[in-house]
Amino acid sequence: QQQVKQSPQSLIVQKGGISIINCAYENTAFDYFPWYQQFPGKGPALLIAIRPDVSEKKEGRFTISFNKSAKQFSLHIMDSQPGDSATYFCAAVGLQTSYDKVIFGPGTSLSVIP
Amino acid sequence: GAVVSQHPSRVICKSGTSVKIECRSLDFQATTMFWYRQFPKQSLMLMATSNEGSKATYEQGVEKDKFLINHASLTLSTLTVTSAHPEDSSFYICSASTGAYEQYFGPGTRLTVT
């Protein structure tokens, strides 16, 4: 019930295309859904996040779509660029006991080819 | 703002020795700090959570006598890997939270045990 599922495991997109990564969760206690971007040898960096009271959030080329009833959310990267090549993790957070745990998905390795 | 540093970035130690990794929040006070380990091409695995002045809470399967965590102040947490063995070689990442949902991640420490 604590798991966050993520697909695809890897993704190759041409420059200028749209990258789409999908995630699903089970625990309805989650109420914050961040996406992290991680480059090799670096720590993850927060990219964009959404609360379940909205269905979509857009920041620049990055958009999260959220379907509360289906317990699914996705990341869309518009006009994908080679610099977007990285591993992307969806995550879910919910207030548990006295601290917030981030439950990470398994990750998607994105390669944007010129 | 919200910068987290880790030191060292890379460390190589001999089997049987101990190594300490520092995690600092540079421009904010962190009520909670988290320690993760990450194996190649895998997701982040939460090891433990620490609150300033309190004992760390370890995730199931993580040996607290082997991975000593000290959260001495609101800006510093340390992870000591005691009697390190080659299987402890990994990428260790800390994060810090102000108590809100966002966690800010450090750049990671690559530990190699020979």
mmCIF file with all atom_site columns, C-alpha atoms in Angstrom:
data_model
loop_
_atom_site.group_PDB
_atom_site.id
_atom_site.type_symbol
_atom_site.label_atom_id
_atom_site.label_alt_id
_atom_site.label_comp_id
_atom_site.label_asym_id
_atom_site.label_entity_id
_atom_site.label_seq_id
_atom_site.pdbx_PDB_ins_code
_atom_site.Cartn_x
_atom_site.Cartn_y
_atom_site.Cartn_z
_atom_site.occupancy
_atom_site.B_iso_or_equiv
_atom_site.pdbx_formal_charge
_atom_site.auth_seq_id
_atom_site.auth_comp_id
_atom_site.auth_asym_id
_atom_site.auth_atom_id
_atom_site.pdbx_PDB_model_num
ATOM 1   C CA . GLN A 1 1   ? 0.000   0.000  0.000   1.00 0.00 ? 1   GLN A CA 1
ATOM 2   C CA . GLN A 1 2   ? 3.042   2.203  0.419   1.00 0.00 ? 2   GLN A CA 1
ATOM 3   C CA . GLN A 1 3   ? 4.255   1.507  -3.094  1.00 0.00 ? 3   GLN A CA 1
ATOM 4   C CA . VAL A 1 4   ? 4.383   3.970  -5.972  1.00 0.00 ? 4   VAL A CA 1
ATOM 5   C CA . LYS A 1 5   ? 4.450   2.384  -9.406  1.00 0.00 ? 5   LYS A CA 1
ATOM 6   C CA . GLN A 1 6   ? 6.110   4.097  -12.350 1.00 0.00 ? 6   GLN A CA 1
ATOM 7   C CA . SER A 1 7   ? 6.347   3.418  -16.061 1.00 0.00 ? 7   SER A CA 1
ATOM 8   C CA . PRO A 1 8   ? 8.076   3.190  -18.406 1.00 0.00 ? 8   PRO A CA 1
ATOM 9   C CA . GLN A 1 9   ? 11.396  2.105  -16.958 1.00 0.00 ? 9   GLN A CA 1
ATOM 10  C CA . SER A 1 10  ? 13.209  3.826  -19.811 1.00 0.00 ? 10  SER A CA 1
ATOM 11  C CA . LEU A 1 11  ? 12.153  6.220  -22.528 1.00 0.00 ? 11  LEU A CA 1
ATOM 12  C CA . ILE A 1 12  ? 13.794  7.526  -25.684 1.00 0.00 ? 12  ILE A CA 1
ATOM 13  C CA . VAL A 1 13  ? 12.340  10.662 -27.224 1.00 0.00 ? 13  VAL A CA 1
ATOM 14  C CA . GLN A 1 14  ? 13.468  12.778 -30.127 1.00 0.00 ? 14  GLN A CA 1
ATOM 15  C CA . LYS A 1 15  ? 14.359  16.383 -29.528 1.00 0.00 ? 15  LYS A CA 1
ATOM 16  C CA . GLY A 1 16  ? 11.236  18.508 -29.642 1.00 0.00 ? 16  GLY A CA 1
ATOM 17  C CA . GLY A 1 17  ? 8.954   15.604 -28.776 1.00 0.00 ? 17  GLY A CA 1
ATOM 18  C CA . ILE A 1 18  ? 6.782   15.030 -25.728 1.00 0.00 ? 18  ILE A CA 1
ATOM 19  C CA . SER A 1 19  ? 8.025   12.785 -22.921 1.00 0.00 ? 19  SER A CA 1
ATOM 20  C CA . ILE A 1 20  ? 5.326   11.155 -20.808 1.00 0.00 ? 20  ILE A CA 1
ATOM 21  C CA . ILE A 1 21  ? 5.936   9.264  -17.575 1.00 0.00 ? 21  ILE A CA 1
ATOM 22  C CA . ASN A 1 22  ? 3.117   7.659  -15.634 1.00 0.00 ? 22  ASN A CA 1
ATOM 23  C CA . CYS A 1 23  ? 2.750   6.821  -11.970 1.00 0.00 ? 23  CYS A CA 1
ATOM 24  C CA . ALA A 1 24  ? 0.156   5.173  -9.767  1.00 0.00 ? 24  ALA A CA 1
ATOM 25  C CA . TYR A 1 25  ? -0.324  4.832  -6.039  1.00 0.00 ? 25  TYR A CA 1
ATOM 26  C CA . GLU A 1 26  ? -2.552  2.919  -3.651  1.00 0.00 ? 26  GLU A CA 1
ATOM 27  C CA . ASN A 1 27  ? -2.539  4.766  -0.349  1.00 0.00 ? 27  ASN A CA 1
ATOM 28  C CA . THR A 1 28  ? -5.199  7.475  -0.289  1.00 0.00 ? 28  THR A CA 1
ATOM 29  C CA . ALA A 1 29  ? -3.405  9.080  2.652   1.00 0.00 ? 29  ALA A CA 1
ATOM 30  C CA . PHE A 1 30  ? -0.841  10.512 0.247   1.00 0.00 ? 30  PHE A CA 1
ATOM 31  C CA . ASP A 1 31  ? -1.537  14.180 -0.330  1.00 0.00 ? 31  ASP A CA 1
ATOM 32  C CA . TYR A 1 32  ? 1.511   15.600 -2.041  1.00 0.00 ? 32  TYR A CA 1
ATOM 33  C CA . PHE A 1 33  ? 3.046   14.302 -5.249  1.00 0.00 ? 33  PHE A CA 1
ATOM 34  C CA . PRO A 1 34  ? 6.464   15.621 -6.284  1.00 0.00 ? 34  PRO A CA 1
ATOM 35  C CA . TRP A 1 35  ? 8.578   14.761 -9.281  1.00 0.00 ? 35  TRP A CA 1
ATOM 36  C CA . TYR A 1 36  ? 12.343  14.675 -8.976  1.00 0.00 ? 36  TYR A CA 1
ATOM 37  C CA . GLN A 1 37  ? 14.997  14.898 -11.662 1.00 0.00 ? 37  GLN A CA 1
ATOM 38  C CA . GLN A 1 38  ? 18.342  13.230 -11.062 1.00 0.00 ? 38  GLN A CA 1
ATOM 39  C CA . PHE A 1 39  ? 21.474  13.481 -13.162 1.00 0.00 ? 39  PHE A CA 1
ATOM 40  C CA . PRO A 1 40  ? 24.186  10.805 -12.855 1.00 0.00 ? 40  PRO A CA 1
ATOM 41  C CA . GLY A 1 41  ? 26.261  11.193 -9.703  1.00 0.00 ? 41  GLY A CA 1
ATOM 42  C CA . LYS A 1 42  ? 24.016  13.932 -8.307  1.00 0.00 ? 42  LYS A CA 1
ATOM 43  C CA . GLY A 1 43  ? 21.257  14.097 -5.751  1.00 0.00 ? 43  GLY A CA 1
ATOM 44  C CA . PRO A 1 44  ? 17.651  14.392 -6.920  1.00 0.00 ? 44  PRO A CA 1
ATOM 45  C CA . ALA A 1 45  ? 16.228  17.863 -7.448  1.00 0.00 ? 45  ALA A CA 1
ATOM 46  C CA . LEU A 1 46  ? 12.581  18.819 -7.092  1.00 0.00 ? 46  LEU A CA 1
ATOM 47  C CA . LEU A 1 47  ? 11.125  19.512 -10.519 1.00 0.00 ? 47  LEU A CA 1
ATOM 48  C CA . ILE A 1 48  ? 7.434   20.115 -9.918  1.00 0.00 ? 48  ILE A CA 1
ATOM 49  C CA . ALA A 1 49  ? 4.823   18.969 -7.427  1.00 0.00 ? 49  ALA A CA 1
ATOM 50  C CA . ILE A 1 50  ? 1.048   18.803 -7.132  1.00 0.00 ? 50  ILE A CA 1
ATOM 51  C CA . ARG A 1 51  ? -1.608  18.432 -4.458  1.00 0.00 ? 51  ARG A CA 1
ATOM 52  C CA . PRO A 1 52  ? -4.657  16.215 -5.115  1.00 0.00 ? 52  PRO A CA 1
ATOM 53  C CA . ASP A 1 53  ? -7.070  19.128 -5.051  1.00 0.00 ? 53  ASP A CA 1
ATOM 54  C CA . VAL A 1 54  ? -5.986  20.172 -8.557  1.00 0.00 ? 54  VAL A CA 1
ATOM 55  C CA . SER A 1 55  ? -6.009  18.118 -11.747 1.00 0.00 ? 55  SER A CA 1
ATOM 56  C CA . GLU A 1 56  ? -3.148  19.808 -13.527 1.00 0.00 ? 56  GLU A CA 1
ATOM 57  C CA . LYS A 1 57  ? -0.128  21.956 -12.797 1.00 0.00 ? 57  LYS A CA 1
ATOM 58  C CA . LYS A 1 58  ? 2.164   23.500 -15.365 1.00 0.00 ? 58  LYS A CA 1
ATOM 59  C CA . GLU A 1 59  ? 5.578   25.038 -14.918 1.00 0.00 ? 59  GLU A CA 1
ATOM 60  C CA . GLY A 1 60  ? 7.302   25.965 -18.139 1.00 0.00 ? 60  GLY A CA 1
ATOM 61  C CA . ARG A 1 61  ? 7.680   22.840 -20.277 1.00 0.00 ? 61  ARG A CA 1
ATOM 62  C CA . PHE A 1 62  ? 6.724   20.526 -17.402 1.00 0.00 ? 62  PHE A CA 1
ATOM 63  C CA . THR A 1 63  ? 3.118   19.573 -16.636 1.00 0.00 ? 63  THR A CA 1
ATOM 64  C CA . ILE A 1 64  ? 1.692   17.211 -14.037 1.00 0.00 ? 64  ILE A CA 1
ATOM 65  C CA . SER A 1 65  ? -1.707  15.676 -14.724 1.00 0.00 ? 65  SER A CA 1
ATOM 66  C CA . PHE A 1 66  ? -3.455  14.213 -11.704 1.00 0.00 ? 66  PHE A CA 1
ATOM 67  C CA . ASN A 1 67  ? -6.406  11.804 -11.628 1.00 0.00 ? 67  ASN A CA 1
ATOM 68  C CA . LYS A 1 68  ? -7.491  11.418 -8.027  1.00 0.00 ? 68  LYS A CA 1
ATOM 69  C CA . SER A 1 69  ? -10.218 8.837  -8.644  1.00 0.00 ? 69  SER A CA 1
ATOM 70  C CA . ALA A 1 70  ? -7.835  6.599  -10.584 1.00 0.00 ? 70  ALA A CA 1
ATOM 71  C CA . LYS A 1 71  ? -4.968  7.312  -8.177  1.00 0.00 ? 71  LYS A CA 1
ATOM 72  C CA . GLN A 1 72  ? -2.716  8.090  -11.103 1.00 0.00 ? 72  GLN A CA 1
ATOM 73  C CA . PHE A 1 73  ? -0.546  11.009 -12.085 1.00 0.00 ? 73  PHE A CA 1
ATOM 74  C CA . SER A 1 74  ? 1.790   11.722 -14.934 1.00 0.00 ? 74  SER A CA 1
ATOM 75  C CA . LEU A 1 75  ? 4.577   14.040 -15.989 1.00 0.00 ? 75  LEU A CA 1
ATOM 76  C CA . HIS A 1 76  ? 4.598   15.565 -19.445 1.00 0.00 ? 76  HIS A CA 1
ATOM 77  C CA . ILE A 1 77  ? 7.741   17.226 -20.756 1.00 0.00 ? 77  ILE A CA 1
ATOM 78  C CA . MET A 1 78  ? 6.943   19.338 -23.781 1.00 0.00 ? 78  MET A CA 1
ATOM 79  C CA . ASP A 1 79  ? 9.550   20.203 -26.432 1.00 0.00 ? 79  ASP A CA 1
ATOM 80  C CA . SER A 1 80  ? 11.979  17.725 -24.865 1.00 0.00 ? 80  SER A CA 1
ATOM 81  C CA . GLN A 1 81  ? 15.634  18.723 -25.057 1.00 0.00 ? 81  GLN A CA 1
ATOM 82  C CA . PRO A 1 82  ? 18.869  16.705 -24.783 1.00 0.00 ? 82  PRO A CA 1
ATOM 83  C CA . GLY A 1 83  ? 19.518  18.508 -21.492 1.00 0.00 ? 83  GLY A CA 1
ATOM 84  C CA . ASP A 1 84  ? 16.385  16.854 -20.121 1.00 0.00 ? 84  ASP A CA 1
ATOM 85  C CA . SER A 1 85  ? 18.128  13.463 -20.349 1.00 0.00 ? 85  SER A CA 1
ATOM 86  C CA . ALA A 1 86  ? 18.111  12.239 -16.755 1.00 0.00 ? 86  ALA A CA 1
ATOM 87  C CA . THR A 1 87  ? 16.327  9.850  -14.427 1.00 0.00 ? 87  THR A CA 1
ATOM 88  C CA . TYR A 1 88  ? 12.917  10.996 -13.259 1.00 0.00 ? 88  TYR A CA 1
ATOM 89  C CA . PHE A 1 89  ? 11.299  9.807  -10.062 1.00 0.00 ? 89  PHE A CA 1
ATOM 90  C CA . CYS A 1 90  ? 7.684   10.322 -9.151  1.00 0.00 ? 90  CYS A CA 1
ATOM 91  C CA . ALA A 1 91  ? 6.973   10.287 -5.458  1.00 0.00 ? 91  ALA A CA 1
ATOM 92  C CA . ALA A 1 92  ? 4.204   10.486 -2.933  1.00 0.00 ? 92  ALA A CA 1
ATOM 93  C CA . VAL A 1 93  ? 4.167   12.060 0.502   1.00 0.00 ? 93  VAL A CA 1
ATOM 94  C CA . GLY A 1 94  ? 1.683   11.874 3.325   1.00 0.00 ? 94  GLY A CA 1
ATOM 95  C CA . LEU A 1 95  ? 1.853   12.997 6.908   1.00 0.00 ? 95  LEU A CA 1
ATOM 96  C CA . GLN A 1 96  ? 2.719   9.900  8.884   1.00 0.00 ? 96  GLN A CA 1
ATOM 97  C CA . THR A 1 97  ? 3.352   9.819  12.590  1.00 0.00 ? 97  THR A CA 1
ATOM 98  C CA . SER A 1 98  ? 5.531   12.842 13.250  1.00 0.00 ? 98  SER A CA 1
ATOM 99  C CA . TYR A 1 99  ? 7.315   13.230 9.941   1.00 0.00 ? 99  TYR A CA 1
ATOM 100 C CA . ASP A 1 100 ? 6.770   13.094 6.224   1.00 0.00 ? 100 ASP A CA 1
ATOM 101 C CA . LYS A 1 101 ? 8.240   10.206 4.265   1.00 0.00 ? 101 LYS A CA 1
ATOM 102 C CA . VAL A 1 102 ? 8.852   10.486 0.562   1.00 0.00 ? 102 VAL A CA 1
ATOM 103 C CA . ILE A 1 103 ? 7.883   7.250  -1.162  1.00 0.00 ? 103 ILE A CA 1
ATOM 104 C CA . PHE A 1 104 ? 9.747   7.109  -4.460  1.00 0.00 ? 104 PHE A CA 1
ATOM 105 C CA . GLY A 1 105 ? 8.762   5.319  -7.621  1.00 0.00 ? 105 GLY A CA 1
ATOM 106 C CA . PRO A 1 106 ? 11.404  3.111  -9.248  1.00 0.00 ? 106 PRO A CA 1
ATOM 107 C CA . GLY A 1 107 ? 12.434  5.788  -11.744 1.00 0.00 ? 107 GLY A CA 1
ATOM 108 C CA . THR A 1 108 ? 12.383  6.382  -15.493 1.00 0.00 ? 108 THR A CA 1
ATOM 109 C CA . SER A 1 109 ? 15.566  6.892  -17.459 1.00 0.00 ? 109 SER A CA 1
ATOM 110 C CA . LEU A 1 110 ? 14.861  9.470  -20.171 1.00 0.00 ? 110 LEU A CA 1
ATOM 111 C CA . SER A 1 111 ? 17.120  9.927  -23.167 1.00 0.00 ? 111 SER A CA 1
ATOM 112 C CA . VAL A 1 112 ? 16.386  12.767 -25.541 1.00 0.00 ? 112 VAL A CA 1
ATOM 113 C CA . ILE A 1 113 ? 18.181  12.266 -28.837 1.00 0.00 ? 113 ILE A CA 1
ATOM 114 C CA . PRO A 1 114 ? 18.994  15.125 -31.222 1.00 0.00 ? 114 PRO A CA 1
ATOM 115 C CA . GLY B 2 1   ? 17.641  29.134 -1.046  1.00 0.00 ? 1   GLY B CA 1
ATOM 116 C CA . ALA B 2 2   ? 17.106  25.670 0.486   1.00 0.00 ? 2   ALA B CA 1
ATOM 117 C CA . VAL B 2 3   ? 20.596  24.350 -0.156  1.00 0.00 ? 3   VAL B CA 1
ATOM 118 C CA . VAL B 2 4   ? 21.813  21.105 1.367   1.00 0.00 ? 4   VAL B CA 1
ATOM 119 C CA . SER B 2 5   ? 25.465  20.132 1.256   1.00 0.00 ? 5   SER B CA 1
ATOM 120 C CA . GLN B 2 6   ? 27.189  16.826 1.886   1.00 0.00 ? 6   GLN B CA 1
ATOM 121 C CA . HIS B 2 7   ? 30.775  16.128 2.739   1.00 0.00 ? 7   HIS B CA 1
ATOM 122 C CA . PRO B 2 8   ? 32.703  14.348 1.444   1.00 0.00 ? 8   PRO B CA 1
ATOM 123 C CA . SER B 2 9   ? 31.406  13.920 -2.089  1.00 0.00 ? 9   SER B CA 1
ATOM 124 C CA . ARG B 2 10  ? 33.491  10.795 -2.555  1.00 0.00 ? 10  ARG B CA 1
ATOM 125 C CA . VAL B 2 11  ? 35.259  8.564  -0.074  1.00 0.00 ? 11  VAL B CA 1
ATOM 126 C CA . ILE B 2 12  ? 37.233  5.371  -0.395  1.00 0.00 ? 12  ILE B CA 1
ATOM 127 C CA . CYS B 2 13  ? 37.926  3.380  2.738   1.00 0.00 ? 13  CYS B CA 1
ATOM 128 C CA . LYS B 2 14  ? 39.318  0.000  3.613   1.00 0.00 ? 14  LYS B CA 1
ATOM 129 C CA . SER B 2 15  ? 37.129  -2.833 4.791   1.00 0.00 ? 15  SER B CA 1
ATOM 130 C CA . GLY B 2 16  ? 36.667  -2.770 8.554   1.00 0.00 ? 16  GLY B CA 1
ATOM 131 C CA . THR B 2 17  ? 37.126  0.954  8.985   1.00 0.00 ? 17  THR B CA 1
ATOM 132 C CA . SER B 2 18  ? 34.446  3.529  9.751   1.00 0.00 ? 18  SER B CA 1
ATOM 133 C CA . VAL B 2 19  ? 33.529  6.538  7.676   1.00 0.00 ? 19  VAL B CA 1
ATOM 134 C CA . LYS B 2 20  ? 31.492  9.621  8.567   1.00 0.00 ? 20  LYS B CA 1
ATOM 135 C CA . ILE B 2 21  ? 29.340  11.579 6.128   1.00 0.00 ? 21  ILE B CA 1
ATOM 136 C CA . GLU B 2 22  ? 28.093  15.059 7.001   1.00 0.00 ? 22  GLU B CA 1
ATOM 137 C CA . CYS B 2 23  ? 24.863  16.637 5.813   1.00 0.00 ? 23  CYS B CA 1
ATOM 138 C CA . ARG B 2 24  ? 24.267  20.353 6.325   1.00 0.00 ? 24  ARG B CA 1
ATOM 139 C CA . SER B 2 25  ? 21.355  22.626 5.549   1.00 0.00 ? 25  SER B CA 1
ATOM 140 C CA . LEU B 2 26  ? 23.108  25.846 4.585   1.00 0.00 ? 26  LEU B CA 1
ATOM 141 C CA . ASP B 2 27  ? 20.377  28.463 4.582   1.00 0.00 ? 27  ASP B CA 1
ATOM 142 C CA . PHE B 2 28  ? 17.539  27.028 6.609   1.00 0.00 ? 28  PHE B CA 1
ATOM 143 C CA . GLN B 2 29  ? 16.909  25.112 9.782   1.00 0.00 ? 29  GLN B CA 1
ATOM 144 C CA . ALA B 2 30  ? 15.897  21.534 9.192   1.00 0.00 ? 30  ALA B CA 1
ATOM 145 C CA . THR B 2 31  ? 13.562  20.001 11.735  1.00 0.00 ? 31  THR B CA 1
ATOM 146 C CA . THR B 2 32  ? 13.970  16.629 10.092  1.00 0.00 ? 32  THR B CA 1
ATOM 147 C CA . MET B 2 33  ? 16.757  15.056 8.070   1.00 0.00 ? 33  MET B CA 1
ATOM 148 C CA . PHE B 2 34  ? 16.580  11.867 6.074   1.00 0.00 ? 34  PHE B CA 1
ATOM 149 C CA . TRP B 2 35  ? 19.274  9.461  4.897   1.00 0.00 ? 35  TRP B CA 1
ATOM 150 C CA . TYR B 2 36  ? 18.927  7.402  1.742   1.00 0.00 ? 36  TYR B CA 1
ATOM 151 C CA . ARG B 2 37  ? 21.103  4.974  -0.125  1.00 0.00 ? 37  ARG B CA 1
ATOM 152 C CA . GLN B 2 38  ? 20.922  4.377  -3.824  1.00 0.00 ? 38  GLN B CA 1
ATOM 153 C CA . PHE B 2 39  ? 22.388  1.508  -5.817  1.00 0.00 ? 39  PHE B CA 1
ATOM 154 C CA . PRO B 2 40  ? 23.161  1.945  -9.534  1.00 0.00 ? 40  PRO B CA 1
ATOM 155 C CA . LYS B 2 41  ? 20.083  2.323  -11.691 1.00 0.00 ? 41  LYS B CA 1
ATOM 156 C CA . GLN B 2 42  ? 17.790  1.960  -8.699  1.00 0.00 ? 42  GLN B CA 1
ATOM 157 C CA . SER B 2 43  ? 15.545  4.233  -6.742  1.00 0.00 ? 43  SER B CA 1
ATOM 158 C CA . LEU B 2 44  ? 16.345  5.875  -3.438  1.00 0.00 ? 44  LEU B CA 1
ATOM 159 C CA . MET B 2 45  ? 15.861  3.706  -0.395  1.00 0.00 ? 45  MET B CA 1
ATOM 160 C CA . LEU B 2 46  ? 15.119  5.472  2.861   1.00 0.00 ? 46  LEU B CA 1
ATOM 161 C CA . MET B 2 47  ? 17.445  4.304  5.616   1.00 0.00 ? 47  MET B CA 1
ATOM 162 C CA . ALA B 2 48  ? 16.499  6.478  8.541   1.00 0.00 ? 48  ALA B CA 1
ATOM 163 C CA . THR B 2 49  ? 14.883  9.681  9.689   1.00 0.00 ? 49  THR B CA 1
ATOM 164 C CA . SER B 2 50  ? 16.303  11.939 12.332  1.00 0.00 ? 50  SER B CA 1
ATOM 165 C CA . ASN B 2 51  ? 14.951  14.890 14.275  1.00 0.00 ? 51  ASN B CA 1
ATOM 166 C CA . GLU B 2 52  ? 17.262  17.293 16.024  1.00 0.00 ? 52  GLU B CA 1
ATOM 167 C CA . GLY B 2 53  ? 18.032  16.125 19.523  1.00 0.00 ? 53  GLY B CA 1
ATOM 168 C CA . SER B 2 54  ? 16.188  12.826 19.129  1.00 0.00 ? 54  SER B CA 1
ATOM 169 C CA . LYS B 2 55  ? 17.247  9.303  18.300  1.00 0.00 ? 55  LYS B CA 1
ATOM 170 C CA . ALA B 2 56  ? 16.964  8.382  14.657  1.00 0.00 ? 56  ALA B CA 1
ATOM 171 C CA . THR B 2 57  ? 14.155  6.179  13.421  1.00 0.00 ? 57  THR B CA 1
ATOM 172 C CA . TYR B 2 58  ? 15.453  3.416  11.196  1.00 0.00 ? 58  TYR B CA 1
ATOM 173 C CA . GLU B 2 59  ? 13.596  1.687  8.406   1.00 0.00 ? 59  GLU B CA 1
ATOM 174 C CA . GLN B 2 60  ? 13.020  -2.020 8.624   1.00 0.00 ? 60  GLN B CA 1
ATOM 175 C CA . GLY B 2 61  ? 16.112  -3.988 7.682   1.00 0.00 ? 61  GLY B CA 1
ATOM 176 C CA . VAL B 2 62  ? 18.575  -1.165 8.331   1.00 0.00 ? 62  VAL B CA 1
ATOM 177 C CA . GLU B 2 63  ? 21.072  -1.991 11.078  1.00 0.00 ? 63  GLU B CA 1
ATOM 178 C CA . LYS B 2 64  ? 21.165  0.917  13.497  1.00 0.00 ? 64  LYS B CA 1
ATOM 179 C CA . ASP B 2 65  ? 24.446  -0.261 15.035  1.00 0.00 ? 65  ASP B CA 1
ATOM 180 C CA . LYS B 2 66  ? 26.076  -0.222 11.638  1.00 0.00 ? 66  LYS B CA 1
ATOM 181 C CA . PHE B 2 67  ? 24.655  3.065  10.382  1.00 0.00 ? 67  PHE B CA 1
ATOM 182 C CA . LEU B 2 68  ? 24.962  5.547  13.226  1.00 0.00 ? 68  LEU B CA 1
ATOM 183 C CA . ILE B 2 69  ? 23.048  8.760  12.788  1.00 0.00 ? 69  ILE B CA 1
ATOM 184 C CA . ASN B 2 70  ? 23.550  11.878 14.858  1.00 0.00 ? 70  ASN B CA 1
ATOM 185 C CA . HIS B 2 71  ? 21.436  15.006 14.422  1.00 0.00 ? 71  HIS B CA 1
ATOM 186 C CA . ALA B 2 72  ? 23.346  17.396 16.627  1.00 0.00 ? 72  ALA B CA 1
ATOM 187 C CA . SER B 2 73  ? 21.773  20.645 15.471  1.00 0.00 ? 73  SER B CA 1
ATOM 188 C CA . LEU B 2 74  ? 19.067  22.018 13.211  1.00 0.00 ? 74  LEU B CA 1
ATOM 189 C CA . THR B 2 75  ? 21.601  22.320 10.410  1.00 0.00 ? 75  THR B CA 1
ATOM 190 C CA . LEU B 2 76  ? 23.785  19.227 10.776  1.00 0.00 ? 76  LEU B CA 1
ATOM 191 C CA . SER B 2 77  ? 23.249  15.498 10.633  1.00 0.00 ? 77  SER B CA 1
ATOM 192 C CA . THR B 2 78  ? 25.941  12.859 10.323  1.00 0.00 ? 78  THR B CA 1
ATOM 193 C CA . LEU B 2 79  ? 25.870  9.281  9.121   1.00 0.00 ? 79  LEU B CA 1
ATOM 194 C CA . THR B 2 80  ? 28.666  6.997  10.278  1.00 0.00 ? 80  THR B CA 1
ATOM 195 C CA . VAL B 2 81  ? 29.109  3.688  8.533   1.00 0.00 ? 81  VAL B CA 1
ATOM 196 C CA . THR B 2 82  ? 30.854  1.502  11.081  1.00 0.00 ? 82  THR B CA 1
ATOM 197 C CA . SER B 2 83  ? 33.067  -1.448 10.182  1.00 0.00 ? 83  SER B CA 1
ATOM 198 C CA . ALA B 2 84  ? 32.374  -0.879 6.515   1.00 0.00 ? 84  ALA B CA 1
ATOM 199 C CA . HIS B 2 85  ? 32.403  -3.779 4.091   1.00 0.00 ? 85  HIS B CA 1
ATOM 200 C CA . PRO B 2 86  ? 32.374  -3.843 0.280   1.00 0.00 ? 86  PRO B CA 1
ATOM 201 C CA . GLU B 2 87  ? 28.615  -4.444 0.259   1.00 0.00 ? 87  GLU B CA 1
ATOM 202 C CA . ASP B 2 88  ? 28.184  -1.048 1.939   1.00 0.00 ? 88  ASP B CA 1
ATOM 203 C CA . SER B 2 89  ? 29.572  0.621  -1.168  1.00 0.00 ? 89  SER B CA 1
ATOM 204 C CA . SER B 2 90  ? 26.779  2.816  -2.442  1.00 0.00 ? 90  SER B CA 1
ATOM 205 C CA . PHE B 2 91  ? 25.613  6.355  -3.101  1.00 0.00 ? 91  PHE B CA 1
ATOM 206 C CA . TYR B 2 92  ? 24.386  7.929  0.125   1.00 0.00 ? 92  TYR B CA 1
ATOM 207 C CA . ILE B 2 93  ? 22.072  10.926 -0.101  1.00 0.00 ? 93  ILE B CA 1
ATOM 208 C CA . CYS B 2 94  ? 20.657  13.068 2.659   1.00 0.00 ? 94  CYS B CA 1
ATOM 209 C CA . SER B 2 95  ? 17.687  15.373 2.559   1.00 0.00 ? 95  SER B CA 1
ATOM 210 C CA . ALA B 2 96  ? 16.357  18.017 4.885   1.00 0.00 ? 96  ALA B CA 1
ATOM 211 C CA . SER B 2 97  ? 12.871  19.230 5.627   1.00 0.00 ? 97  SER B CA 1
ATOM 212 C CA . THR B 2 98  ? 11.458  22.205 7.466   1.00 0.00 ? 98  THR B CA 1
ATOM 213 C CA . GLY B 2 99  ? 8.407   20.187 8.403   1.00 0.00 ? 99  GLY B CA 1
ATOM 214 C CA . ALA B 2 100 ? 6.502   21.073 5.270   1.00 0.00 ? 100 ALA B CA 1
ATOM 215 C CA . TYR B 2 101 ? 6.124   18.580 2.454   1.00 0.00 ? 101 TYR B CA 1
ATOM 216 C CA . GLU B 2 102 ? 9.173   19.645 0.491   1.00 0.00 ? 102 GLU B CA 1
ATOM 217 C CA . GLN B 2 103 ? 12.443  17.846 1.063   1.00 0.00 ? 103 GLN B CA 1
ATOM 218 C CA . TYR B 2 104 ? 15.691  19.309 -0.181  1.00 0.00 ? 104 TYR B CA 1
ATOM 219 C CA . PHE B 2 105 ? 18.309  16.820 -1.230  1.00 0.00 ? 105 PHE B CA 1
ATOM 220 C CA . GLY B 2 106 ? 22.060  16.946 -0.916  1.00 0.00 ? 106 GLY B CA 1
ATOM 221 C CA . PRO B 2 107 ? 24.398  16.159 -3.809  1.00 0.00 ? 107 PRO B CA 1
ATOM 222 C CA . GLY B 2 108 ? 25.203  12.694 -2.472  1.00 0.00 ? 108 GLY B CA 1
ATOM 223 C CA . THR B 2 109 ? 28.311  10.887 -1.256  1.00 0.00 ? 109 THR B CA 1
ATOM 224 C CA . ARG B 2 110 ? 29.852  8.038  -3.207  1.00 0.00 ? 110 ARG B CA 1
ATOM 225 C CA . LEU B 2 111 ? 31.254  5.479  -0.758  1.00 0.00 ? 111 LEU B CA 1
ATOM 226 C CA . THR B 2 112 ? 33.609  2.797  -2.026  1.00 0.00 ? 112 THR B CA 1
ATOM 227 C CA . VAL B 2 113 ? 34.821  0.157  0.408   1.00 0.00 ? 113 VAL B CA 1
ATOM 228 C CA . THR B 2 114 ? 37.851  -1.813 -0.761  1.00 0.00 ? 114 THR B CA 1
#
